[in-house]
Coordinates of C-alpha atoms and ligand atoms in Angstrom, one line a residue:
M1 CA 41.5 -35.5 22.2
L2 CA 40.2 -35.0 18.7
R3 CA 37.5 -32.4 18.6
P4 CA 34.3 -33.7 17.1
W5 CA 33.2 -30.2 15.9
K6 CA 34.9 -27.5 13.8
L7 CA 35.7 -24.1 15.3
N8 CA 34.3 -21.7 12.7
L9 CA 35.0 -18.6 14.6
S10 CA 37.2 -15.6 13.7
V11 CA 37.0 -12.6 15.9
R12 CA 37.0 -9.1 14.4
R13 CA 38.5 -6.5 16.6
R14 CA 36.9 -3.6 14.8
E15 CA 33.4 -5.1 14.7
G16 CA 32.0 -2.8 17.3
L17 CA 31.3 -5.7 19.6
P18 CA 33.8 -6.6 22.3
V19 CA 35.7 -9.8 21.4
H20 CA 34.4 -11.7 24.5
V21 CA 30.9 -10.9 23.4
Q22 CA 31.6 -12.2 19.9
I23 CA 32.9 -15.5 21.3
A24 CA 29.9 -15.8 23.6
Q25 CA 27.5 -15.2 20.8
Y26 CA 29.2 -17.7 18.6
F27 CA 28.8 -20.4 21.2
I28 CA 25.2 -19.5 21.9
D29 CA 24.5 -19.8 18.2
E30 CA 26.3 -23.1 17.8
I31 CA 24.5 -24.6 20.8
S32 CA 21.1 -23.2 19.7
R33 CA 21.4 -24.8 16.3
G34 CA 22.4 -28.1 17.8
R35 CA 25.9 -28.2 16.4
L36 CA 27.2 -28.3 19.9
A37 CA 25.2 -30.9 21.8
P38 CA 24.6 -30.8 25.6
G39 CA 27.6 -32.3 27.3
T40 CA 30.1 -31.5 24.6
P41 CA 33.5 -30.5 26.1
L42 CA 34.9 -27.1 25.0
P43 CA 38.5 -26.4 24.5
G44 CA 40.4 -24.9 27.5
S45 CA 40.7 -21.2 27.6
R46 CA 44.4 -21.3 26.9
V47 CA 44.0 -23.5 23.8
L48 CA 41.2 -21.4 22.4
A49 CA 43.0 -18.2 23.0
E50 CA 46.0 -19.5 21.1
E51 CA 43.8 -20.7 18.3
L52 CA 42.2 -17.3 18.0
G53 CA 45.3 -15.3 18.6
I54 CA 43.8 -13.4 21.5
N55 CA 44.4 -13.0 25.2
R56 CA 43.4 -15.9 27.4
K57 CA 41.6 -13.6 29.8
T58 CA 39.2 -12.6 26.9
V59 CA 38.2 -16.3 26.5
Q60 CA 37.8 -16.7 30.2
L61 CA 35.5 -13.7 30.3
A62 CA 33.4 -15.2 27.5
Y63 CA 33.2 -18.6 29.3
E64 CA 32.2 -16.9 32.5
E65 CA 29.4 -15.1 30.8
L66 CA 28.2 -18.3 29.2
I67 CA 28.3 -20.2 32.5
A68 CA 26.4 -17.3 34.1
Q69 CA 23.7 -17.5 31.4
G70 CA 23.5 -21.3 31.8
W71 CA 24.8 -22.3 28.4
L72 CA 28.0 -23.9 29.8
R73 CA 28.9 -25.6 33.0
S74 CA 32.4 -26.0 34.4
E75 CA 33.7 -29.0 36.2
G76 CA 36.7 -28.3 38.3
R77 CA 39.3 -25.9 37.1
Q78 CA 40.0 -27.4 33.7
A79 CA 36.9 -28.6 32.0
T80 CA 34.1 -26.7 30.5
F81 CA 31.1 -28.4 28.9
V82 CA 27.9 -27.4 27.1
A83 CA 25.2 -27.5 29.8
L84 CA 22.9 -30.5 29.9
E85 CA 19.9 -28.3 30.6
L86 CA 19.9 -25.4 28.2
P87 CA 18.4 -22.0 29.1
H88 CA 14.8 -21.8 28.0
R89 CA 14.4 -20.1 24.7
P90 CA 10.9 -20.1 23.3
A91 CA 12.1 -20.2 19.7
M92 CA 13.7 -23.6 20.4
D93 CA 10.4 -25.1 21.6
S94 CA 9.5 -27.8 19.1
A95 CA 6.0 -26.5 18.7
L96 CA 6.4 -23.1 17.2
K97 CA 3.4 -20.9 17.4
S98 CA 1.7 -20.6 14.0
D99 CA 2.7 -17.0 13.5
E100 CA 6.3 -17.6 14.5
T101 CA 8.8 -17.5 11.6
P102 CA 11.1 -20.5 12.2
A103 CA 14.0 -18.9 10.5
L104 CA 13.9 -15.9 12.8
G105 CA 12.7 -17.7 16.0
Y106 CA 10.4 -14.9 16.9
A107 CA 6.9 -13.8 15.9
L108 CA 6.2 -11.3 13.2
Y109 CA 2.7 -9.9 12.9
G110 CA 1.1 -9.0 9.6
E111 CA 1.3 -10.8 6.3
R112 CA 4.2 -11.2 3.9
H113 CA 4.3 -8.9 0.9
E114 CA 4.3 -10.9 -2.3
A115 CA 6.3 -9.1 -4.9
A116 CA 4.3 -8.6 -8.1
P117 CA 5.3 -11.1 -10.8
R118 CA 7.7 -9.7 -13.4
E119 CA 6.1 -8.6 -16.5
S120 CA 6.4 -11.4 -19.1
G121 CA 7.0 -9.1 -22.0
G122 CA 3.4 -9.3 -23.3
V123 CA 0.7 -6.8 -22.4
S124 CA 0.0 -6.0 -18.8
F125 CA -3.3 -4.4 -17.9
S126 CA -3.0 -2.3 -14.8
D127 CA -6.0 -1.4 -12.7
G128 CA -5.8 2.2 -14.0
V129 CA -2.3 3.7 -13.6
P130 CA -1.4 6.8 -15.5
D131 CA 1.2 7.1 -18.2
T132 CA 4.1 8.8 -16.4
R133 CA 5.7 9.5 -19.8
L134 CA 3.2 12.3 -20.2
I135 CA 4.3 14.3 -17.2
P136 CA 6.0 17.6 -17.8
F137 CA 9.3 16.3 -16.5
E138 CA 11.5 19.1 -17.8
V139 CA 9.3 21.7 -16.1
L140 CA 9.1 19.5 -13.0
G141 CA 12.8 19.1 -13.0
R142 CA 13.4 22.8 -13.0
A143 CA 10.8 23.3 -10.3
Y144 CA 12.7 20.7 -8.2
R145 CA 16.0 22.5 -8.7
R146 CA 14.5 25.8 -7.7
A147 CA 12.8 24.3 -4.7
L148 CA 15.9 22.6 -3.5
I149 CA 18.1 25.6 -3.9
A150 CA 15.7 28.1 -2.4
A151 CA 14.9 25.8 0.6
A152 CA 18.6 25.1 1.3
R153 CA 19.6 28.7 1.0
A154 CA 16.9 29.7 3.5
N155 CA 18.0 26.9 5.8
R156 CA 14.5 25.3 5.4
L157 CA 15.4 21.7 4.8
A158 CA 15.3 20.8 8.4
Y159 CA 12.3 19.1 10.2
G160 CA 9.2 20.8 9.3
D161 CA 5.4 20.7 9.7
P162 CA 4.1 17.1 9.7
R163 CA 1.0 18.4 7.9
G164 CA 3.2 19.3 4.9
E165 CA 4.8 22.4 3.3
P166 CA 2.5 25.4 3.8
A167 CA 3.1 26.4 0.2
L168 CA 1.6 23.2 -1.1
R169 CA -1.2 23.2 1.4
Q170 CA -2.1 26.7 0.3
E171 CA -2.1 25.7 -3.4
L172 CA -4.2 22.6 -2.6
A173 CA -6.7 24.7 -0.5
A174 CA -7.1 27.2 -3.3
M175 CA -7.6 24.4 -5.9
L176 CA -10.1 22.6 -3.8
S177 CA -12.1 25.7 -3.1
A178 CA -12.0 26.9 -6.7
E179 CA -12.5 23.6 -8.5
R180 CA -14.2 21.2 -6.1
G181 CA -16.5 23.4 -4.0
L182 CA -14.7 22.6 -0.7
Q183 CA -14.6 25.5 1.7
V184 CA -11.2 24.8 3.1
G185 CA -8.1 26.6 4.3
L186 CA -4.5 25.7 5.1
D187 CA -5.4 24.1 8.4
N188 CA -7.9 21.7 6.8
I189 CA -5.2 20.0 4.7
C190 CA -2.6 17.4 5.6
V191 CA -0.2 16.4 2.9
V192 CA 0.5 12.6 2.8
R193 CA 2.5 10.2 0.7
G194 CA -0.3 9.2 -1.7
S195 CA -4.0 8.7 -1.0
Q196 CA -3.2 5.2 0.4
M197 CA -1.5 6.8 3.3
G198 CA -4.5 9.1 3.7
I199 CA -6.8 6.2 3.8
Y200 CA -4.6 4.4 6.3
L201 CA -4.5 7.5 8.6
A202 CA -8.3 7.9 8.3
A203 CA -8.6 4.2 9.3
R204 CA -6.3 4.8 12.3
L205 CA -8.4 7.7 13.4
L206 CA -11.8 6.1 12.9
A207 CA -11.4 2.4 13.8
R208 CA -10.2 0.2 16.6
S209 CA -10.4 -3.5 17.3
G210 CA -14.1 -4.5 17.4
D211 CA -15.4 -1.6 15.4
H212 CA -17.4 -2.1 12.2
V213 CA -16.8 -0.4 8.9
A214 CA -18.7 -0.6 5.6
V215 CA -17.4 -0.6 2.1
D216 CA -18.8 -1.4 -1.3
A217 CA -19.2 -5.1 -1.9
L218 CA -16.6 -4.7 -4.6
S219 CA -14.0 -2.3 -3.5
Y220 CA -10.4 -1.3 -3.5
P221 CA -8.5 -4.0 -1.5
P222 CA -5.8 -1.8 0.0
A223 CA -8.4 0.4 1.5
R224 CA -10.2 -2.5 3.1
E225 CA -6.9 -3.8 4.4
A226 CA -6.1 -0.4 6.0
F227 CA -9.3 -0.6 8.0
R228 CA -8.6 -4.3 8.9
A229 CA -5.1 -3.3 10.0
A230 CA -6.7 -0.9 12.4
G231 CA -8.7 -3.8 13.9
A232 CA -12.1 -3.1 12.2
Q233 CA -14.4 -5.7 10.9
V234 CA -15.2 -4.7 7.4
H235 CA -18.7 -5.3 5.9
G236 CA -19.5 -5.3 2.2
V237 CA -22.6 -3.3 1.2
E238 CA -24.7 -4.4 -1.8
M239 CA -24.2 -2.3 -5.0
D240 CA -26.2 -1.6 -8.1
A241 CA -25.3 0.2 -11.3
F242 CA -24.7 3.4 -9.4
G243 CA -22.5 2.1 -6.6
M244 CA -23.4 1.5 -3.0
R245 CA -27.1 1.1 -2.3
P246 CA -28.2 3.4 0.5
E247 CA -31.1 1.1 1.5
A248 CA -28.6 -1.8 2.0
L249 CA -26.3 0.5 4.0
E250 CA -29.3 1.6 6.1
R251 CA -30.2 -2.0 6.8
L252 CA -26.6 -2.7 7.9
C253 CA -26.6 0.3 10.2
R254 CA -29.7 -1.0 11.9
Q255 CA -28.0 -4.3 12.6
Q256 CA -24.6 -3.0 13.5
R257 CA -23.1 0.2 14.9
I258 CA -21.1 1.4 11.8
R259 CA -18.2 3.7 12.6
A260 CA -17.2 4.6 9.1
I261 CA -17.7 3.9 5.5
Y262 CA -15.2 4.0 2.7
I263 CA -16.4 4.9 -0.8
T264 CA -15.1 6.0 -4.2
P265 CA -18.2 7.9 -5.5
H266 CA -16.5 9.7 -8.3
H267 CA -15.3 6.6 -10.2
Q268 CA -16.3 3.6 -8.2
F269 CA -13.4 1.2 -7.8
P270 CA -13.5 -1.2 -9.6
T271 CA -16.7 -0.7 -11.7
T272 CA -15.9 3.0 -12.6
V273 CA -19.5 4.2 -12.2
L274 CA -20.3 7.7 -11.0
M275 CA -22.6 7.9 -8.0
P276 CA -25.5 10.3 -8.7
A277 CA -26.0 13.4 -6.6
E278 CA -29.2 12.3 -4.9
R279 CA -27.6 9.1 -3.7
R280 CA -24.6 11.0 -2.3
M281 CA -27.0 13.2 -0.4
H282 CA -28.9 10.1 0.8
I283 CA -25.6 8.6 2.1
L284 CA -24.7 11.8 3.8
A285 CA -28.1 11.9 5.5
L286 CA -27.5 8.3 6.7
A287 CA -24.1 9.4 8.1
E288 CA -26.0 12.0 10.1
Q289 CA -28.7 9.7 11.2
F290 CA -26.4 6.8 12.3
G291 CA -23.4 8.8 13.3
F292 CA -20.8 7.4 11.0
A293 CA -17.9 9.1 9.2
V294 CA -17.4 8.9 5.4
V295 CA -14.0 8.4 3.9
E296 CA -14.3 9.7 0.4
D297 CA -11.5 8.5 -1.8
D298 CA -11.3 10.7 -4.9
Y299 CA -8.1 9.2 -6.3
D300 CA -8.5 10.3 -9.9
H301 CA -10.9 13.2 -9.8
E302 CA -9.5 15.2 -12.7
F303 CA -10.0 12.5 -15.3
H304 CA -13.6 12.9 -16.2
F305 CA -14.4 12.9 -19.9
A306 CA -18.0 13.4 -20.6
R307 CA -18.4 16.7 -18.7
R308 CA -16.9 18.6 -15.8
P309 CA -16.2 16.4 -12.8
M310 CA -18.9 16.4 -10.2
F311 CA -18.1 18.1 -6.9
P312 CA -17.1 15.6 -4.2
M313 CA -19.4 14.5 -1.5
A314 CA -17.2 16.5 0.9
S315 CA -18.5 19.7 -0.8
G316 CA -22.0 19.0 0.4
D317 CA -21.0 18.0 3.9
R318 CA -22.1 20.6 6.4
T319 CA -21.2 18.8 9.6
G320 CA -17.7 17.5 9.1
R321 CA -18.7 13.9 8.5
V322 CA -16.5 13.4 5.5
I323 CA -12.8 12.9 5.5
Y324 CA -11.8 13.6 1.9
V325 CA -8.7 11.9 0.5
G326 CA -7.1 13.1 -2.8
S327 CA -4.0 12.4 -4.7
L328 CA -1.6 13.7 -7.3
S329 CA -0.6 10.1 -8.3
K330 CA -2.9 9.9 -11.3
V331 CA -2.5 13.5 -12.6
L332 CA 1.3 13.5 -12.1
A333 CA 2.9 10.2 -11.1
P334 CA 2.4 7.6 -8.4
G335 CA 6.2 7.6 -7.8
L336 CA 6.1 11.2 -6.5
R337 CA 3.9 10.1 -3.5
V338 CA 1.9 13.2 -3.0
G339 CA -1.6 13.0 -1.7
Y340 CA -3.7 14.9 0.8
V341 CA -6.3 14.4 3.5
V342 CA -8.9 17.1 3.9
G343 CA -11.0 17.4 7.0
S344 CA -11.8 19.5 10.1
R345 CA -8.8 21.0 11.9
E346 CA -9.2 18.2 14.5
V347 CA -8.9 15.5 11.9
V348 CA -5.9 17.2 10.3
D349 CA -4.1 17.7 13.6
R350 CA -4.6 14.0 14.6
C351 CA -3.3 12.9 11.2
A352 CA -0.2 15.1 11.8
N353 CA 0.2 13.4 15.1
E354 CA 0.1 9.9 13.6
I355 CA 2.6 11.1 10.8
Q356 CA 5.1 12.0 13.5
W357 CA 5.3 8.2 14.4
I358 CA 5.4 7.0 10.8
D359 CA 7.7 9.2 8.7
R360 CA 7.8 12.5 10.6
Q361 CA 6.9 14.6 7.6
G362 CA 6.9 14.5 3.8
N363 CA 9.6 15.3 1.3
A364 CA 9.9 19.1 1.4
V365 CA 11.6 19.4 -2.0
T366 CA 8.9 17.4 -3.8
E367 CA 6.1 19.3 -2.0
L368 CA 7.6 22.6 -2.9
A369 CA 8.2 21.6 -6.5
V370 CA 4.6 20.5 -6.9
A371 CA 3.4 23.7 -5.2
D372 CA 5.5 25.6 -7.8
L373 CA 3.8 23.6 -10.7
M374 CA 0.4 24.4 -9.2
H375 CA 1.1 28.0 -8.7
S376 CA 2.5 28.6 -12.2
G377 CA -0.5 26.9 -13.8
E378 CA 1.8 24.2 -15.3
L379 CA -0.1 21.4 -13.5
R380 CA -3.5 22.6 -14.9
R381 CA -2.0 22.8 -18.4
H382 CA -0.6 19.3 -18.0
I383 CA -4.0 18.0 -16.9
R384 CA -5.7 19.5 -19.9
R385 CA -3.1 17.9 -22.3
A386 CA -3.2 14.6 -20.5
L387 CA -7.0 14.6 -20.5
R388 CA -7.0 14.9 -24.3
V389 CA -4.6 12.0 -24.6
Y390 CA -6.6 9.8 -22.2
Q391 CA -9.8 10.7 -23.9
E392 CA -8.4 9.5 -27.2
R393 CA -7.1 6.3 -25.5
R394 CA -10.4 5.6 -24.0
R395 CA -12.1 6.0 -27.4
L396 CA -9.6 3.7 -29.0
F397 CA -9.7 1.2 -26.2
A398 CA -13.5 1.0 -26.3
E399 CA -13.3 0.4 -30.1
Y400 CA -10.9 -2.5 -29.6
A401 CA -12.8 -3.8 -26.6
S402 CA -16.0 -4.0 -28.5
E403 CA -14.5 -6.9 -30.4
L404 CA -14.9 -8.8 -27.1
K405 CA -18.7 -8.3 -27.2
P406 CA -19.6 -12.0 -27.7
W407 CA -18.2 -12.7 -24.3
A408 CA -18.3 -9.5 -22.4
D409 CA -19.8 -6.0 -22.5
F410 CA -19.1 -2.7 -20.9
C411 CA -20.3 0.9 -20.6
L412 CA -17.9 3.6 -21.7
P413 CA -16.6 5.0 -18.4
D414 CA -17.4 8.7 -17.8
G415 CA -14.0 9.1 -16.2
G416 CA -10.9 7.4 -14.8
L417 CA -8.3 5.4 -16.6
A418 CA -9.9 2.0 -16.6
L419 CA -12.8 0.1 -18.1
W420 CA -15.0 -2.4 -16.4
L421 CA -15.7 -5.4 -18.5
R422 CA -18.8 -7.5 -17.5
L423 CA -18.2 -11.1 -18.3
A424 CA -20.9 -13.4 -19.8
P425 CA -22.0 -16.0 -17.2
M426 CA -20.5 -18.9 -19.3
L427 CA -17.0 -17.6 -18.5
D428 CA -14.9 -18.8 -15.6
G429 CA -12.8 -15.8 -14.6
D430 CA -10.0 -17.9 -13.1
Q431 CA -9.6 -20.0 -16.2
L432 CA -9.8 -16.9 -18.3
L433 CA -6.9 -15.4 -16.4
S434 CA -4.6 -18.3 -16.9
K435 CA -5.5 -18.6 -20.6
A436 CA -4.9 -14.8 -21.0
H437 CA -1.5 -15.4 -19.4
E438 CA -0.7 -18.0 -21.9
E439 CA -1.6 -15.5 -24.6
G440 CA 0.9 -13.0 -23.1
V441 CA -1.7 -10.8 -21.4
S442 CA -1.6 -10.3 -17.7
I443 CA -4.6 -9.0 -15.7
S444 CA -5.1 -9.1 -12.0
S445 CA -7.8 -11.3 -10.6
S446 CA -11.1 -9.7 -9.8
R447 CA -11.6 -11.9 -6.8
S448 CA -9.5 -9.4 -4.8
F449 CA -12.2 -6.8 -5.3
A450 CA -14.8 -8.9 -3.5
I451 CA -14.8 -8.6 0.2
D452 CA -15.2 -12.4 0.5
G453 CA -12.8 -13.3 -2.3
R454 CA -15.6 -14.8 -4.4
A455 CA -15.4 -15.0 -8.2
V456 CA -16.5 -11.7 -9.8
P457 CA -17.9 -11.7 -13.3
G458 CA -15.9 -8.7 -14.4
L459 CA -12.5 -7.4 -15.3
R460 CA -11.0 -4.0 -14.6
L461 CA -8.7 -3.1 -17.5
G462 CA -6.6 0.0 -17.2
F463 CA -5.9 1.7 -20.5
G464 CA -4.2 4.9 -19.4
N465 CA -0.7 3.7 -19.8
L466 CA -1.1 1.7 -23.0
T467 CA 0.0 2.8 -26.4
P468 CA -2.4 2.0 -29.3
E469 CA -0.3 -1.0 -30.3
A470 CA -0.3 -2.4 -26.8
M471 CA -4.0 -1.9 -26.5
E472 CA -4.6 -3.8 -29.8
M473 CA -2.3 -6.6 -28.8
G474 CA -3.8 -6.9 -25.3
V475 CA -7.4 -7.0 -26.5
R476 CA -6.6 -9.4 -29.3
G477 CA -4.8 -11.7 -26.8
L478 CA -7.8 -11.4 -24.5
G479 CA -10.1 -12.3 -27.3
R480 CA -8.2 -15.5 -28.0
A481 CA -8.2 -16.3 -24.2
F482 CA -12.0 -15.8 -24.1
A483 CA -12.6 -18.1 -27.1
R484 CA -10.3 -20.8 -25.6
T485 CA -12.0 -20.5 -22.2
V486 CA -15.5 -21.0 -23.8
N487 CA -14.3 -23.9 -25.9
S488 CA -12.7 -25.7 -23.0
R489 CA -16.0 -25.6 -21.2
R490 CA -17.9 -27.3 -24.0
Ligands
LIG501 C1 -9.2 3.5 -5.5 C2 -7.8 3.9 -5.2 N1 -7.5 4.5 -4.1 C3 -6.3 4.8 -3.7 C4 -5.2 4.6 -4.6 C5 -3.8 4.9 -4.1 O1 -3.2 5.8 -4.8 P1 -2.0 6.7 -4.3 O2 -1.6 6.2 -2.9 O3 -0.9 6.5 -5.3 O4 -2.5 8.1 -4.3 C6 -5.4 3.9 -5.8 C7 -4.3 3.6 -6.7 O5 -4.4 3.0 -7.7 C8 -6.8 3.6 -6.1 O6 -7.0 3.0 -7.3

C-alpha cells in the first residue's frame, strides 16, 4: 500500500539519545503536529528497520513505548496505527491560555524583551549614557592583565564571595566614607552587576506580592519594573521642581501601608533636579514614622558640575532605613557591569544569598582590576578629566538647545549627563517623536517615565556621549521636528 505520508526521519547514532527514543520522539512530534492523523497505519517494524538501516528490535522497542504512552495502538500481530484517542496534552487544547506561547506549547511568564531599534545613522539621544571612549582603557587593560595573572597564580579564580572581591569592597568602603559621608566597612557592601541589579535585589528583599511601593510620578522605568517583578503594586507620588513632594508621600502613607520608596535624589530621573537637604531629611523622617525603607539610587553621583556633589541621603540615615545603590557604569562604562549595594550587614548578607541563585558571584578579574584603578588613584584622575569634558559638553549642549526656546525650555542641570527639556503645551510629544525620527533624530518616548504611561510634556536628552557635531546636528534636527509638529497642528 502506498504510504500517504513521507518518512522524514534519520537516526543519528551519536546523538546522545538512544535510537529507539529518537524514533518515538519523531512519531510523537508528527502526531502532535497533525501530520499523522489518528487511525493512520504505520509501517511494520521490519519495513521501518530496513528503511532506517537499523535493527528491527530497536523499532519494536520504540513502538512498544509509543503504545504504552497511548500514541499508537496495535491490532493483532502485524498492524500498528496512530491511536484514535490521543494522550491528553494541554498544549494541543484548542483554547490556549493567553500567556501560553503557541510555538512552544507551554506557558512563559514575563514579557518579551523588544530589541532596541537599530540606530538609523542620524543622531540618537540616549537618556544619559557616558562616553566610553573617554575611559582610561590602556591603564584599565594593564590592570586587568595584572589582576588576571595575580589571581590565577594565587589560585584565586575559583568560586568566591558572592558579596564581591574583598579588595574592591575595601576600596568602595574607603571611597564612600571619605567622599560621601557614609560610615561603612567591608561588610556593608555587596558588589553587583550594575545598579540595576542592586535595585532588583533591593526589590526582592523589600517587596512581595500585595505590598505597596512608592516612586516619583516620573521615574526610571526599569526600577519600577524591578519592584513590580517582586509582586509589588507601585504608586506614583506627586512631584514639584525639587522632586518627590513629602506631603504627597505622607498622604499616600496614611492611605496605604508603604513598604519602600525608590528615589534618585541626587539627579532625579528623568528631570535631573537635585533634592534639597531639608526635603531629604523630611523623607527620612517619614520613613521613620511610617516604617518604610528607602532605596536611594545614586547612579551618577560623581558628575556634578556646579559644586561638590551633595552627600547621599544614606549619609544622614541613623537607623538603617536606606539601602544605597551606586554604580561605576557612568564613571567608567556600563559594559563593565560594576555596581554596589550599601546597607546594614543584614541587608548585604541577604543580597549575597539572592546572588547565589542568580549568578553566584561577580567577575573576579573585573572587580580586581577596578579595585586596582581605585587604589592607584587612576579612577579619581579619570573622573576629574571626564568631568571637565562633560562640563564643556553640557555648556555647548545648552547653547544649542537654547535655539529650541520657542517650543521648549530647560534649566541647566547641576549634574548628570542629560538635560530635561520642558515642552510647550502646544506640542504633541508622540507626533514630535515621529517627526524627529523623520529628521534623523531618535529620542525615546517620555511616556515610559510616567507610571501610568500618560503623555509627558518633556524630553530627556543625554549629551554625555555626543560630539559637538552630533549635538549640533541633533538639536537642529529636533528644531525642524518642533516646527513641523507645530505647523501640522495649525
Ligand atoms: C536612574 C538609573 N538607575 C540605574 C541605572 C542602571 O545603571 P547600571 O545598572 O548600568 O549601573 C540607570 C542607567 O542608565 C539609570 O539611569
